[in-house]
XYZ file of C-alpha atoms in Angstrom:
741
model
C 97.309 -4.306 59.819
C 96.113 -2.775 56.551
C 96.620 -4.536 53.154
C 98.846 -1.648 52.111
C 100.998 -2.196 55.222
C 101.311 -5.970 54.626
C 102.350 -5.266 51.061
C 104.973 -2.867 52.212
C 106.430 -5.344 54.610
C 106.432 -8.208 52.075
C 108.103 -5.874 49.572
C 110.830 -4.965 52.122
C 111.492 -8.605 53.047
C 111.684 -9.443 49.347
C 114.223 -6.690 48.869
C 116.354 -8.144 51.595
C 116.108 -11.651 50.184
C 117.177 -10.338 46.787
C 120.312 -8.777 48.331
C 121.308 -11.771 50.337
C 120.395 -14.641 47.889
C 119.825 -12.946 44.563
C 120.190 -16.062 42.384
C 117.685 -17.995 44.633
C 115.373 -15.205 45.534
C 112.588 -16.443 43.101
C 112.479 -19.826 45.040
C 110.977 -18.090 48.155
C 107.481 -17.124 48.856
C 106.564 -14.691 51.673
C 103.605 -14.147 53.800
C 102.633 -12.074 56.807
C 100.969 -13.868 59.704
C 99.546 -12.800 63.018
C 101.623 -12.433 66.119
C 101.300 -15.036 68.981
C 100.090 -13.414 72.223
C 101.236 -10.155 70.861
C 104.900 -11.401 70.163
C 106.699 -11.927 66.904
C 106.670 -15.312 65.265
C 108.032 -16.897 62.011
C 107.261 -20.090 60.161
C 109.184 -22.016 57.443
C 107.784 -24.749 55.245
C 108.035 -26.153 51.673
C 105.238 -26.161 49.093
C 105.226 -26.991 45.534
C 108.901 -26.683 45.314
C 109.098 -23.338 46.937
C 110.275 -22.361 50.426
C 107.485 -20.406 52.218
C 108.740 -17.923 54.874
C 106.063 -16.416 57.010
C 106.413 -13.898 59.755
C 104.547 -11.311 61.750
C 106.656 -8.543 60.029
C 109.549 -8.156 57.709
C 112.089 -8.722 60.573
C 110.441 -11.895 61.332
C 110.518 -13.097 57.684
C 114.235 -12.100 57.596
C 114.750 -14.151 60.744
C 112.995 -17.044 59.024
C 115.389 -16.749 56.080
C 118.356 -16.765 58.402
C 117.073 -19.849 60.261
C 116.511 -21.584 56.968
C 119.952 -20.655 55.645
C 121.660 -21.808 58.788
C 119.815 -25.042 59.620
C 118.860 -26.196 56.167
C 121.391 -24.760 53.733
C 124.214 -24.650 56.110
C 125.086 -21.043 55.073
C 125.902 -17.957 57.129
C 125.928 -14.203 56.658
C 128.754 -12.693 58.809
C 130.695 -9.550 59.530
C 133.887 -11.336 58.619
C 132.969 -12.782 55.247
C 130.139 -14.999 54.196
C 129.479 -18.575 53.509
C 126.750 -18.423 50.870
C 127.323 -21.678 48.972
C 123.731 -22.488 48.462
C 122.906 -25.722 46.869
C 121.333 -25.374 43.352
C 118.089 -27.003 44.487
C 116.933 -25.509 47.895
C 116.542 -28.227 50.582
C 112.984 -29.138 51.502
C 111.501 -28.283 54.923
C 109.765 -31.650 55.596
C 108.003 -30.426 58.825
C 106.854 -26.849 59.211
C 109.131 -24.871 61.522
C 107.447 -22.373 63.869
C 109.435 -20.139 66.079
C 108.132 -17.444 68.480
C 109.919 -14.999 70.710
C 108.890 -13.947 74.101
C 110.609 -10.637 73.849
C 108.987 -7.468 72.693
C 112.166 -5.712 72.082
C 115.412 -6.986 70.513
C 117.609 -3.866 70.978
C 120.868 -3.253 69.191
C 123.801 -0.910 69.233
C 125.680 1.250 71.785
C 126.400 4.880 71.246
C 130.021 3.890 71.029
C 129.525 1.479 68.178
C 128.779 4.401 65.932
C 132.382 5.477 66.206
C 134.562 2.535 67.275
C 133.059 0.594 64.277
C 130.938 2.715 61.954
C 132.568 6.027 61.900
C 133.610 5.668 58.207
C 130.689 3.562 56.964
C 128.855 4.428 53.735
C 125.457 3.550 52.726
C 126.537 0.161 51.215
C 128.098 -0.947 54.538
C 125.011 0.305 56.476
C 122.641 -1.527 54.208
C 124.344 -4.783 54.839
C 124.385 -4.118 58.698
C 120.638 -3.429 58.590
C 120.097 -6.672 56.702
C 122.175 -8.412 59.300
C 120.026 -6.871 62.038
C 116.834 -8.005 60.449
C 118.083 -11.620 59.804
C 119.082 -11.603 63.492
C 115.755 -10.515 64.806
C 116.724 -6.959 65.761
C 113.620 -4.770 65.843
C 114.881 -1.783 67.914
C 118.208 -0.353 66.712
C 119.727 2.903 68.145
C 119.682 5.465 65.248
C 121.829 8.543 65.815
C 123.453 9.156 62.430
C 122.838 12.798 61.449
C 122.531 14.204 64.944
C 125.102 16.931 64.021
C 122.412 18.423 61.577
C 119.719 18.334 64.237
C 122.049 20.394 66.531
C 122.970 22.797 63.683
C 119.341 23.523 62.898
C 118.359 23.699 66.550
C 121.027 26.082 67.591
C 120.563 28.415 64.577
C 116.935 28.964 65.984
C 118.628 30.287 69.087
C 120.913 32.688 67.556
C 124.173 30.798 67.121
C 126.054 31.171 63.837
C 127.670 28.395 61.682
C 131.250 28.925 62.992
C 130.016 28.694 66.684
C 127.989 25.603 65.894
C 130.738 23.786 63.895
C 133.297 24.609 66.576
C 130.924 23.182 69.183
C 130.590 19.859 67.232
C 133.294 17.285 67.572
C 135.187 15.419 64.976
C 133.606 12.566 63.217
C 135.391 9.823 65.185
C 134.084 11.252 68.588
C 130.391 12.049 67.943
C 129.065 9.209 70.190
C 130.686 11.019 73.306
C 129.247 14.312 72.243
C 125.708 12.778 72.065
C 126.298 11.236 75.443
C 127.224 14.846 76.738
C 130.780 14.121 77.586
C 132.704 16.497 75.267
C 132.522 19.341 72.757
C 134.901 20.967 70.381
C 137.457 18.073 70.360
C 138.946 16.965 66.970
C 136.915 19.508 64.837
C 135.706 21.720 63.699
C 133.286 19.611 61.769
C 133.161 20.338 58.029
C 129.710 21.272 56.671
C 130.191 18.618 53.862
C 130.284 15.990 56.681
C 126.959 17.388 58.150
C 125.318 17.377 54.742
C 126.474 13.770 54.089
C 125.142 12.603 57.538
C 121.616 13.910 56.807
C 121.366 11.818 53.709
C 122.899 8.820 55.332
C 120.711 9.103 58.449
C 117.689 9.316 56.396
C 118.621 6.251 54.292
C 119.320 4.248 57.401
C 115.940 5.172 58.947
C 114.062 4.609 55.880
C 115.319 1.015 55.464
C 114.886 0.287 59.142
C 111.286 1.420 59.143
C 110.546 -0.321 55.885
C 111.470 -3.511 57.697
C 109.281 -2.807 60.570
C 111.920 -1.745 62.978
C 111.316 0.885 65.679
C 114.479 2.892 65.794
C 115.459 4.735 68.955
C 116.346 8.407 68.286
C 118.131 11.033 70.459
C 116.258 12.885 73.199
C 117.207 16.198 74.800
C 118.634 16.273 78.252
C 120.014 19.788 78.760
C 123.501 19.355 77.330
C 124.249 22.561 75.385
C 127.293 24.452 73.871
C 129.313 26.371 76.331
C 128.918 29.304 73.870
C 125.074 29.275 74.406
C 125.820 30.908 77.787
C 126.910 34.085 75.915
C 123.717 34.184 74.048
C 121.470 33.586 77.092
C 123.390 35.071 80.036
C 120.326 34.858 82.346
C 119.865 31.154 81.710
C 120.917 28.724 84.436
C 123.748 27.100 82.454
C 126.470 25.344 84.496
C 129.955 24.925 83.037
C 130.926 21.425 84.079
C 134.464 20.164 84.631
C 136.108 18.529 81.639
C 135.278 14.860 81.157
C 137.971 12.628 82.861
C 139.710 15.959 83.715
C 141.439 16.476 80.427
C 138.954 17.396 77.725
C 138.966 21.193 77.797
C 136.967 23.346 77.779
C 134.457 21.132 79.590
C 130.716 20.973 78.742
C 127.660 22.946 79.618
C 124.551 21.744 81.318
C 121.235 23.828 80.968
C 119.244 23.224 84.121
C 116.152 21.272 83.180
C 114.196 23.507 85.489
C 115.122 26.584 83.638
C 112.432 27.981 81.223
C 114.922 27.884 78.295
C 115.158 24.027 78.721
C 111.535 23.633 77.685
C 112.018 25.886 74.704
C 115.310 24.423 73.399
C 114.217 20.755 74.043
C 111.106 21.193 72.185
C 112.979 22.815 69.212
C 115.405 19.991 69.252
C 112.850 17.225 68.860
C 110.972 19.330 66.240
C 114.111 19.772 64.138
C 114.944 16.082 64.518
C 111.444 15.129 63.448
C 111.724 17.364 60.363
C 114.804 15.542 59.302
C 114.320 11.996 60.416
C 110.713 11.491 61.452
C 110.030 9.613 64.646
C 108.986 6.287 66.181
C 108.355 7.845 69.556
C 111.330 6.431 71.410
C 114.002 8.859 72.646
C 117.222 8.129 74.373
C 117.601 10.384 77.357
C 120.445 9.979 79.818
C 120.666 13.173 81.894
C 124.116 13.737 83.503
C 125.633 10.725 81.806
C 129.038 9.901 83.383
C 128.750 13.294 85.252
C 127.097 14.985 88.228
C 123.905 17.007 88.385
C 124.240 20.713 88.715
C 122.053 20.902 91.813
C 121.937 18.500 94.777
C 118.797 19.702 96.954
C 116.105 17.122 97.846
C 113.516 16.553 95.214
C 115.744 18.091 92.418
C 116.391 14.984 90.466
C 112.579 14.059 90.444
C 111.934 17.426 88.977
C 114.627 16.738 86.351
C 112.961 13.403 85.361
C 109.530 15.138 85.032
C 111.164 17.923 83.041
C 112.802 15.556 80.704
C 109.560 13.713 80.024
C 107.416 16.849 79.684
C 109.764 18.562 77.226
C 109.852 15.426 75.024
C 106.112 15.120 75.153
C 105.710 18.848 74.325
C 107.049 17.846 70.790
C 105.721 14.290 70.661
C 102.768 13.335 72.882
C 103.385 9.695 72.254
C 107.028 9.884 73.537
C 108.659 7.039 75.450
C 111.989 7.763 77.138
C 114.753 5.161 76.813
C 117.453 5.236 79.540
C 120.657 3.311 79.769
C 121.460 1.812 83.225
C 124.969 3.018 83.020
C 124.417 6.264 84.931
C 120.722 5.864 85.794
C 119.375 7.671 88.875
C 116.444 6.301 90.679
C 114.688 9.704 91.358
C 115.057 10.635 87.730
C 113.669 7.323 86.433
C 110.770 7.194 88.794
C 109.619 10.676 87.781
C 108.891 9.286 84.310
C 105.491 7.601 84.056
C 106.178 3.834 84.406
C 104.597 3.036 81.041
C 106.620 5.678 79.401
C 109.952 4.483 80.312
C 112.177 1.649 78.846
C 115.456 0.883 80.617
C 118.426 -0.705 78.849
C 120.653 -2.633 81.269
C 123.631 -2.672 78.893
C 125.584 -5.392 80.632
C 122.891 -6.887 82.919
C 124.704 -5.700 86.069
C 122.424 -2.966 87.289
C 118.975 -4.501 87.462
C 119.308 -6.271 90.837
C 120.525 -3.290 92.933
C 118.021 -1.051 91.193
C 114.985 -3.185 91.979
C 114.474 -4.341 88.370
C 114.135 -0.654 87.598
C 111.214 0.280 89.733
C 108.368 -1.236 87.736
C 109.443 -0.044 84.320
C 109.996 -2.212 81.365
C 113.695 -3.090 80.891
C 115.961 -4.860 78.526
C 118.690 -7.404 79.551
C 121.779 -6.998 77.438
C 125.424 -7.726 76.859
C 128.221 -5.352 75.984
C 130.869 -7.959 75.494
C 133.430 -5.675 73.748
C 135.046 -2.374 74.749
C 136.869 -0.066 72.311
C 137.101 -2.492 69.553
C 139.816 -4.606 71.229
C 140.421 -7.731 69.085
C 140.553 -10.449 71.674
C 138.985 -13.711 70.735
C 137.031 -14.122 73.861
C 133.685 -14.450 75.588
C 131.581 -16.662 77.828
C 129.415 -18.430 75.196
C 127.524 -20.557 77.787
C 126.499 -17.454 79.752
C 125.337 -15.734 76.654
C 123.176 -18.685 75.642
C 121.677 -18.841 79.029
C 121.097 -15.117 79.596
C 119.645 -14.282 76.299
C 117.332 -17.341 75.806
C 113.682 -17.209 76.901
C 114.542 -19.271 79.961
C 115.511 -16.002 81.672
C 111.815 -14.876 81.738
C 110.967 -17.905 83.873
C 113.014 -16.479 86.755
C 110.571 -14.359 88.818
C 113.461 -12.008 89.924
C 113.476 -10.686 86.327
C 110.095 -8.842 86.787
C 109.127 -6.373 84.017
C 111.813 -7.799 81.749
C 110.515 -7.393 78.202
C 113.420 -7.517 75.946
C 117.047 -8.545 75.293
C 119.797 -6.310 73.766
C 123.299 -6.396 72.213
C 125.234 -3.288 73.194
C 128.865 -3.710 72.160
C 131.113 -0.736 72.005
C 132.411 -2.179 68.750
C 131.377 -5.066 66.394
C 132.933 -7.113 63.546
C 134.788 -9.469 65.845
C 133.779 -12.680 67.701
C 130.778 -13.358 65.400
C 129.869 -16.460 67.485
C 129.001 -14.424 70.539
C 126.617 -12.043 68.613
C 125.056 -14.753 66.612
C 124.318 -16.685 69.757
C 123.047 -13.567 71.631
C 120.635 -12.732 68.788
C 119.371 -16.244 68.022
C 118.480 -16.911 71.566
C 115.475 -14.630 71.119
C 113.872 -17.619 69.172
C 114.695 -20.312 71.703
C 112.228 -21.182 74.329
C 115.020 -22.930 76.451
C 118.795 -22.707 76.679
C 120.245 -25.017 74.030
C 123.189 -27.359 74.755
C 126.221 -25.343 73.979
C 128.130 -28.197 72.410
C 125.336 -29.158 70.114
C 124.593 -25.594 69.187
C 128.306 -24.848 68.307
C 128.387 -27.773 65.989
C 125.338 -26.413 64.129
C 126.963 -23.010 64.153
C 130.209 -24.105 62.511
C 128.359 -26.324 60.018
C 126.593 -23.097 58.835
C 129.744 -21.050 59.052
C 131.884 -23.460 56.941
C 129.105 -25.237 54.879
C 130.123 -28.913 55.883
C 130.534 -31.010 59.073
C 134.362 -31.079 58.919
C 135.948 -33.134 61.713
C 139.026 -30.895 61.834
C 136.997 -27.654 62.227
C 134.805 -29.447 64.851
C 137.910 -30.299 66.844
C 139.185 -26.757 66.574
C 136.002 -25.378 68.027
C 135.948 -27.913 70.863
C 139.308 -26.441 71.863
C 137.836 -22.884 71.578
C 135.021 -23.798 73.855
C 137.374 -24.780 76.600
C 139.784 -21.894 76.082
C 138.925 -18.627 74.504
C 135.185 -19.014 74.994
C 135.242 -20.756 78.346
C 132.502 -20.101 80.859
C 135.189 -19.212 83.434
C 135.339 -15.692 82.180
C 132.643 -13.100 82.388
C 130.283 -12.381 79.437
C 132.376 -9.266 78.698
C 135.793 -9.326 76.859
C 138.729 -7.332 78.092
C 141.522 -9.743 77.381
C 144.470 -7.750 76.128
C 148.133 -8.333 75.180
C 151.501 -6.964 76.224
C 152.199 -6.305 72.582
C 149.716 -3.445 72.502
C 150.380 -2.062 75.939
C 152.575 0.898 76.764
C 155.991 -0.424 77.394
C 157.084 -1.138 80.883
C 158.752 -3.893 82.922
C 155.569 -4.755 84.688
C 152.520 -4.633 82.368
C 149.086 -4.761 83.870
C 147.074 -4.123 80.717
C 146.818 -1.938 77.673
C 143.765 0.126 78.391
C 142.552 1.826 81.611
C 140.058 -0.996 82.349
C 141.696 -3.980 80.606
C 143.914 -6.660 82.051
C 146.392 -9.402 81.413
C 145.659 -11.737 84.163
C 144.468 -14.599 82.044
C 146.622 -17.599 83.100
C 143.825 -18.659 85.476
C 141.077 -18.555 82.767
C 142.298 -21.117 80.268
C 145.189 -23.305 79.188
C 147.322 -21.139 76.768
C 149.144 -24.108 75.558
C 145.916 -26.123 74.880
C 144.579 -23.175 72.748
C 147.287 -23.838 70.152
C 145.454 -27.090 69.248
C 142.697 -24.946 67.685
C 144.727 -23.457 64.682
C 146.615 -26.745 64.512
C 143.216 -28.531 63.897
C 142.141 -25.856 61.431
C 145.238 -26.479 59.303
C 143.979 -30.048 58.860
C 140.642 -28.979 57.527
C 139.345 -29.917 54.173
C 141.170 -28.210 51.342
C 137.706 -27.072 49.984
C 137.450 -24.607 52.878
C 140.665 -22.777 52.215
C 139.145 -20.159 49.922
C 136.059 -19.606 52.208
C 136.165 -16.153 53.806
C 134.672 -17.318 57.090
C 137.105 -20.205 57.540
C 140.158 -17.990 56.598
C 139.098 -15.251 59.012
C 138.683 -17.719 61.870
C 141.974 -19.371 61.236
C 143.805 -15.976 61.297
C 141.835 -14.983 64.503
C 142.565 -18.183 66.259
C 146.287 -18.028 65.681
C 146.408 -14.243 66.171
C 145.195 -14.914 69.757
C 147.769 -17.679 70.323
C 150.636 -15.407 69.235
C 149.285 -12.459 71.255
C 149.006 -14.484 74.410
C 152.613 -15.713 73.797
C 153.686 -12.025 74.242
C 152.882 -12.554 78.010
C 155.738 -15.021 78.870
C 158.098 -13.522 76.421
C 157.727 -10.117 78.023
C 158.213 -11.648 81.437
C 161.460 -13.244 80.112
C 162.877 -9.960 78.938
C 161.758 -8.131 82.099
C 163.482 -10.824 84.308
C 166.669 -10.520 82.328
C 166.743 -6.753 82.656
C 166.191 -6.863 86.428
C 168.814 -9.559 86.699
C 171.281 -7.267 84.785
C 171.860 -10.094 82.195
C 172.399 -8.005 79.038
C 172.958 -10.903 76.653
C 169.825 -12.628 77.838
C 167.873 -9.378 77.643
C 168.935 -8.721 74.098
C 168.017 -12.255 73.083
C 164.619 -12.108 74.834
C 163.722 -8.703 73.418
C 164.683 -9.737 69.903
C 162.456 -12.736 70.152
C 159.651 -10.378 71.409
C 160.014 -7.909 68.494
C 160.341 -10.800 66.057
C 156.870 -12.043 67.329
C 155.416 -8.531 66.703
C 156.745 -8.680 63.094
C 155.367 -12.139 62.460
C 151.936 -11.275 64.007
C 151.802 -8.209 61.747
C 152.451 -10.451 58.683
C 149.706 -12.824 59.830
C 147.195 -10.050 60.229
C 148.062 -8.669 56.823
C 146.420 -11.692 55.112
C 142.955 -10.660 56.170
C 141.236 -7.390 55.252
C 139.469 -7.269 58.660
C 142.788 -6.765 60.384
C 144.278 -3.908 58.288
C 144.976 -0.391 59.714
C 145.347 0.818 56.106
C 141.616 0.003 55.410
C 140.488 2.048 58.415
C 142.560 5.043 57.346
C 141.495 4.749 53.679
C 137.829 4.572 54.546
C 138.320 7.646 56.743
C 140.028 9.686 53.994
C 137.480 8.630 51.314
C 134.783 10.552 53.064
C 136.753 13.848 52.847
C 135.836 16.297 50.016
C 139.003 18.295 50.192
C 142.630 17.452 51.185
C 142.157 19.267 54.350
C 139.107 17.237 55.248
C 140.832 13.964 54.230
C 143.739 14.853 56.630
C 141.281 15.803 59.386
C 139.480 12.525 59.072
C 142.664 10.402 58.971
C 143.860 12.219 62.103
C 140.574 11.483 63.915
C 140.898 7.808 62.817
C 144.497 7.574 64.275
C 143.756 9.556 67.402
C 140.824 7.230 68.374
C 142.888 4.143 68.040
C 145.916 5.347 69.964
C 146.026 8.515 72.037
C 142.238 8.888 72.078
C 142.162 12.513 73.396
C 144.260 15.648 73.875
C 147.727 15.540 75.324
C 147.713 15.841 79.181
C 149.985 14.625 81.716
C 147.219 12.703 83.394
C 145.396 11.477 80.363
C 143.766 8.003 80.871
C 142.237 7.002 77.623
C 145.219 6.232 75.668
C 145.340 2.753 74.183
C 141.649 2.222 75.147
C 140.998 1.178 71.617
C 144.115 -1.017 71.306
C 143.733 -3.410 68.287
C 145.979 -5.999 66.789
C 145.928 -4.647 63.235
C 148.526 -5.002 60.563
C 150.224 -1.678 60.245
C 149.253 -0.581 63.725
C 151.331 -3.287 65.231
C 154.319 -2.848 63.079
C 154.526 0.975 62.903
C 152.937 2.084 66.211
C 153.211 -0.658 68.926
C 156.406 -2.174 67.800
C 158.109 1.280 67.494
C 157.163 1.963 71.100
C 158.628 -1.335 72.233
C 161.741 -0.842 70.006
C 162.295 2.589 71.760
C 161.977 0.990 75.152
C 164.409 -1.714 74.263
C 166.928 0.935 73.309
C 166.232 2.861 76.389
C 166.801 -0.115 78.705
C 169.851 -1.359 76.744
C 171.599 1.891 77.507
C 170.697 1.519 81.213
C 172.332 -1.862 81.225
C 175.642 -0.379 80.371
C 175.590 1.671 83.563
C 176.616 0.404 87.007
C 173.834 -1.467 88.749
C 173.309 1.174 91.292
C 172.742 3.812 88.630
C 170.250 1.856 86.428
C 166.714 2.679 85.843
C 164.517 1.011 88.367
C 160.762 0.726 87.768
C 159.004 1.044 91.031
C 155.343 1.507 92.137
C 156.247 5.085 92.795
C 156.278 5.813 89.002
C 153.380 7.974 87.938
C 150.798 5.522 86.774
C 147.473 5.991 85.157
C 145.307 2.966 85.849
C 148.406 0.845 86.303
C 150.170 2.055 83.231
C 153.004 4.652 82.965
C 151.545 8.166 82.550
C 152.400 10.525 79.628
C 155.011 12.221 81.839
C 155.937 9.400 84.166
C 159.555 10.199 83.329
C 161.629 11.554 80.426
C 161.317 8.309 78.479
C 157.494 8.361 78.632
C 157.307 12.079 77.949
C 159.237 11.631 74.683
C 157.235 8.465 73.884
C 153.943 10.118 74.277
C 154.991 13.109 72.290
C 155.967 10.712 69.466
C 152.563 9.021 69.727
C 150.912 12.410 68.812
C 153.397 12.989 66.019
C 152.479 9.604 64.557
C 148.772 10.553 64.586
C 149.676 13.557 62.448
C 152.040 11.750 60.166
C 149.820 11.716 57.062
C 151.489 8.767 55.573
C 148.581 6.502 55.038
C 149.735 5.517 51.684
C 152.404 3.126 53.264
C 149.544 1.060 54.901
C 148.082 -1.676 52.740
C 144.320 -1.688 52.221
C 144.045 -5.120 50.716
C 145.264 -8.441 52.079
C 148.825 -9.535 51.446
C 149.881 -13.167 51.512
C 147.929 -16.382 51.993
C 146.634 -17.110 55.447
C 146.981 -20.907 55.169
C 150.636 -20.790 54.107
C 151.444 -18.088 56.550
C 149.881 -19.889 59.559
C 151.477 -23.172 58.536
C 154.961 -21.545 58.443
C 154.621 -19.369 61.625
C 152.979 -22.185 63.548
C 156.058 -24.422 62.861
C 158.271 -21.461 63.953
C 156.513 -20.312 67.031
C 155.037 -23.639 68.583
C 158.349 -24.821 69.853
C 158.882 -21.360 71.553
C 155.413 -21.427 73.026
C 155.797 -25.041 74.219
C 159.039 -24.224 75.973
C 157.695 -21.094 77.609
C 154.454 -22.779 78.809
C 156.369 -25.807 80.171
C 158.440 -23.439 82.211
C 155.392 -21.774 83.528
C 153.894 -25.152 84.507
C 157.154 -26.213 86.131
C 157.271 -22.883 88.216
C 153.705 -23.236 89.192
C 154.311 -26.655 90.770
C 157.191 -25.613 92.901
């Protein structure tokens, strides 16, 4: 490494430290040291009153800073507020700390994260996220911001005009699925001002990531093209594919990788991307993602794989293809030279049946979250074990060279992601109970017995090892109304009674309320208090819903009214709780979207995109399946969307109870369901309800949703705990009694 490069890395690390601990930045000295066996390493020591942070690159130095802050200063940088109460005199490191990782790649981000979380991020928010990445050892982030400009410039070279191109490009809340070749046109057309802004933002992101020594993964070309391109090249082998999930017209187009136009267009795409964003030679390429190839003859897929690699190398001879395991095909992968392919096993479920990806290097990862659902959930023990270096000692993991964090959305369950990232620096799996005590000491700044008790409860409930690594825990409150509710989203579920003791979980917020008063103004503590109690109240919706459902089926109108009144009251109180923390505000999401518009029309378009994504997701169709995929317990969304649906359902059933028993509405398995949920046109009630959902998305009344917290979380939790604990206790006692009969 040249002295110039060393100076640049040190300068980048100093910049990060000045952003994270500006008042103490002068008390740190930095140095670049050699890798150990070709792997990253960092050291921490004290010398002459200074803290010396050494690392093999800027990411390693940032990781050293994070380790020092957590384990010596008891501080934490977090998505949901920080604890940065550093002591005036920095603690001494009495014995040098040296940590090395066995992983070449520490990969971060899923395509979906760029929309379920960062659709409306500005540079300030991205800068903070990149600092978080570096401090958590991430050295290979996915970087796809600005792809719309790459497409615009590429397609202009092939004769398409601006209107055609911008009608091809989707709205800003849906770009991830366009880059994954699922959709085109939906929620647009995309304004030119958005494209121009994305160029600058993408360049800022990549500049900072590279300054810190990261190796970003950029987009590759797989043959996904606009449908309109067929009109410009009628002789090209372009297949119009069925619409994704059967309800995203007009479908998509696939240019056959064996057609000569593929080589021309693909090379142009990489060239235009390189002009705008440079390259680090890693290109994401997933042909036929969540779809079928246009041809099926023997040997075709192998030719596709070779064409994919060749076209990328034609523009960048050093190219390495990065494939996700989600829709990987063996013939395609094997056609890429083994040393030119990196496979990302997003949730570590595909490596075994795919023979550890046939000799190619691969990354073991976690997804954990889908759609930004707000459940406090995860299998912490499994994360610690899977992500630590101990995994490499298992010979079945041959060719494993990295770990990854691939959530569809972030800014929730920080403990899971802190653990997943930190394990890169652990040679063995740490004891979970000891590790969690260190984690909360850093998160809150002191070893408080009450918070320790709360987290012991969380380990045996929400974060129990009985669940999978992933998190799909949902609530009846956010589900489409029905007498029998199976889940909110197409892949989610409510079958949680066997996973943990709901009643025991209430001991977590109860303990938090006994914490030291010095914690009450700490953002991390406040967020955790709200989140713990939010999950308790959300879970309470399960037995309350069962009660109202039983009352309706029994024809007991008085009990039905009482039960439904309690159910709706719970939704109101949960909304009030969520309003106390900025991370649970619908208004913030809508406001952030509107801020990016440069005209009233753009602001309205972005707000509608923001609402669509959270609720109906896609266009109205009788057989739509993605509605409520992004269900979130947010203040404003709960009160004005989810509660309104349940209130309408209550009134519908109330009228039915006035009819003779033989004429009343009966919910049977024959009702038209979409993934165990009533479809948009299951009956007249759901037809009207789903139409209202789309009306809500176009309401344009964002001003009524608060963008700043309202109320004090400690007072609110104290009051609502006293109100709802007796209800919860009675409900869970009844369940326990029934289960013993």
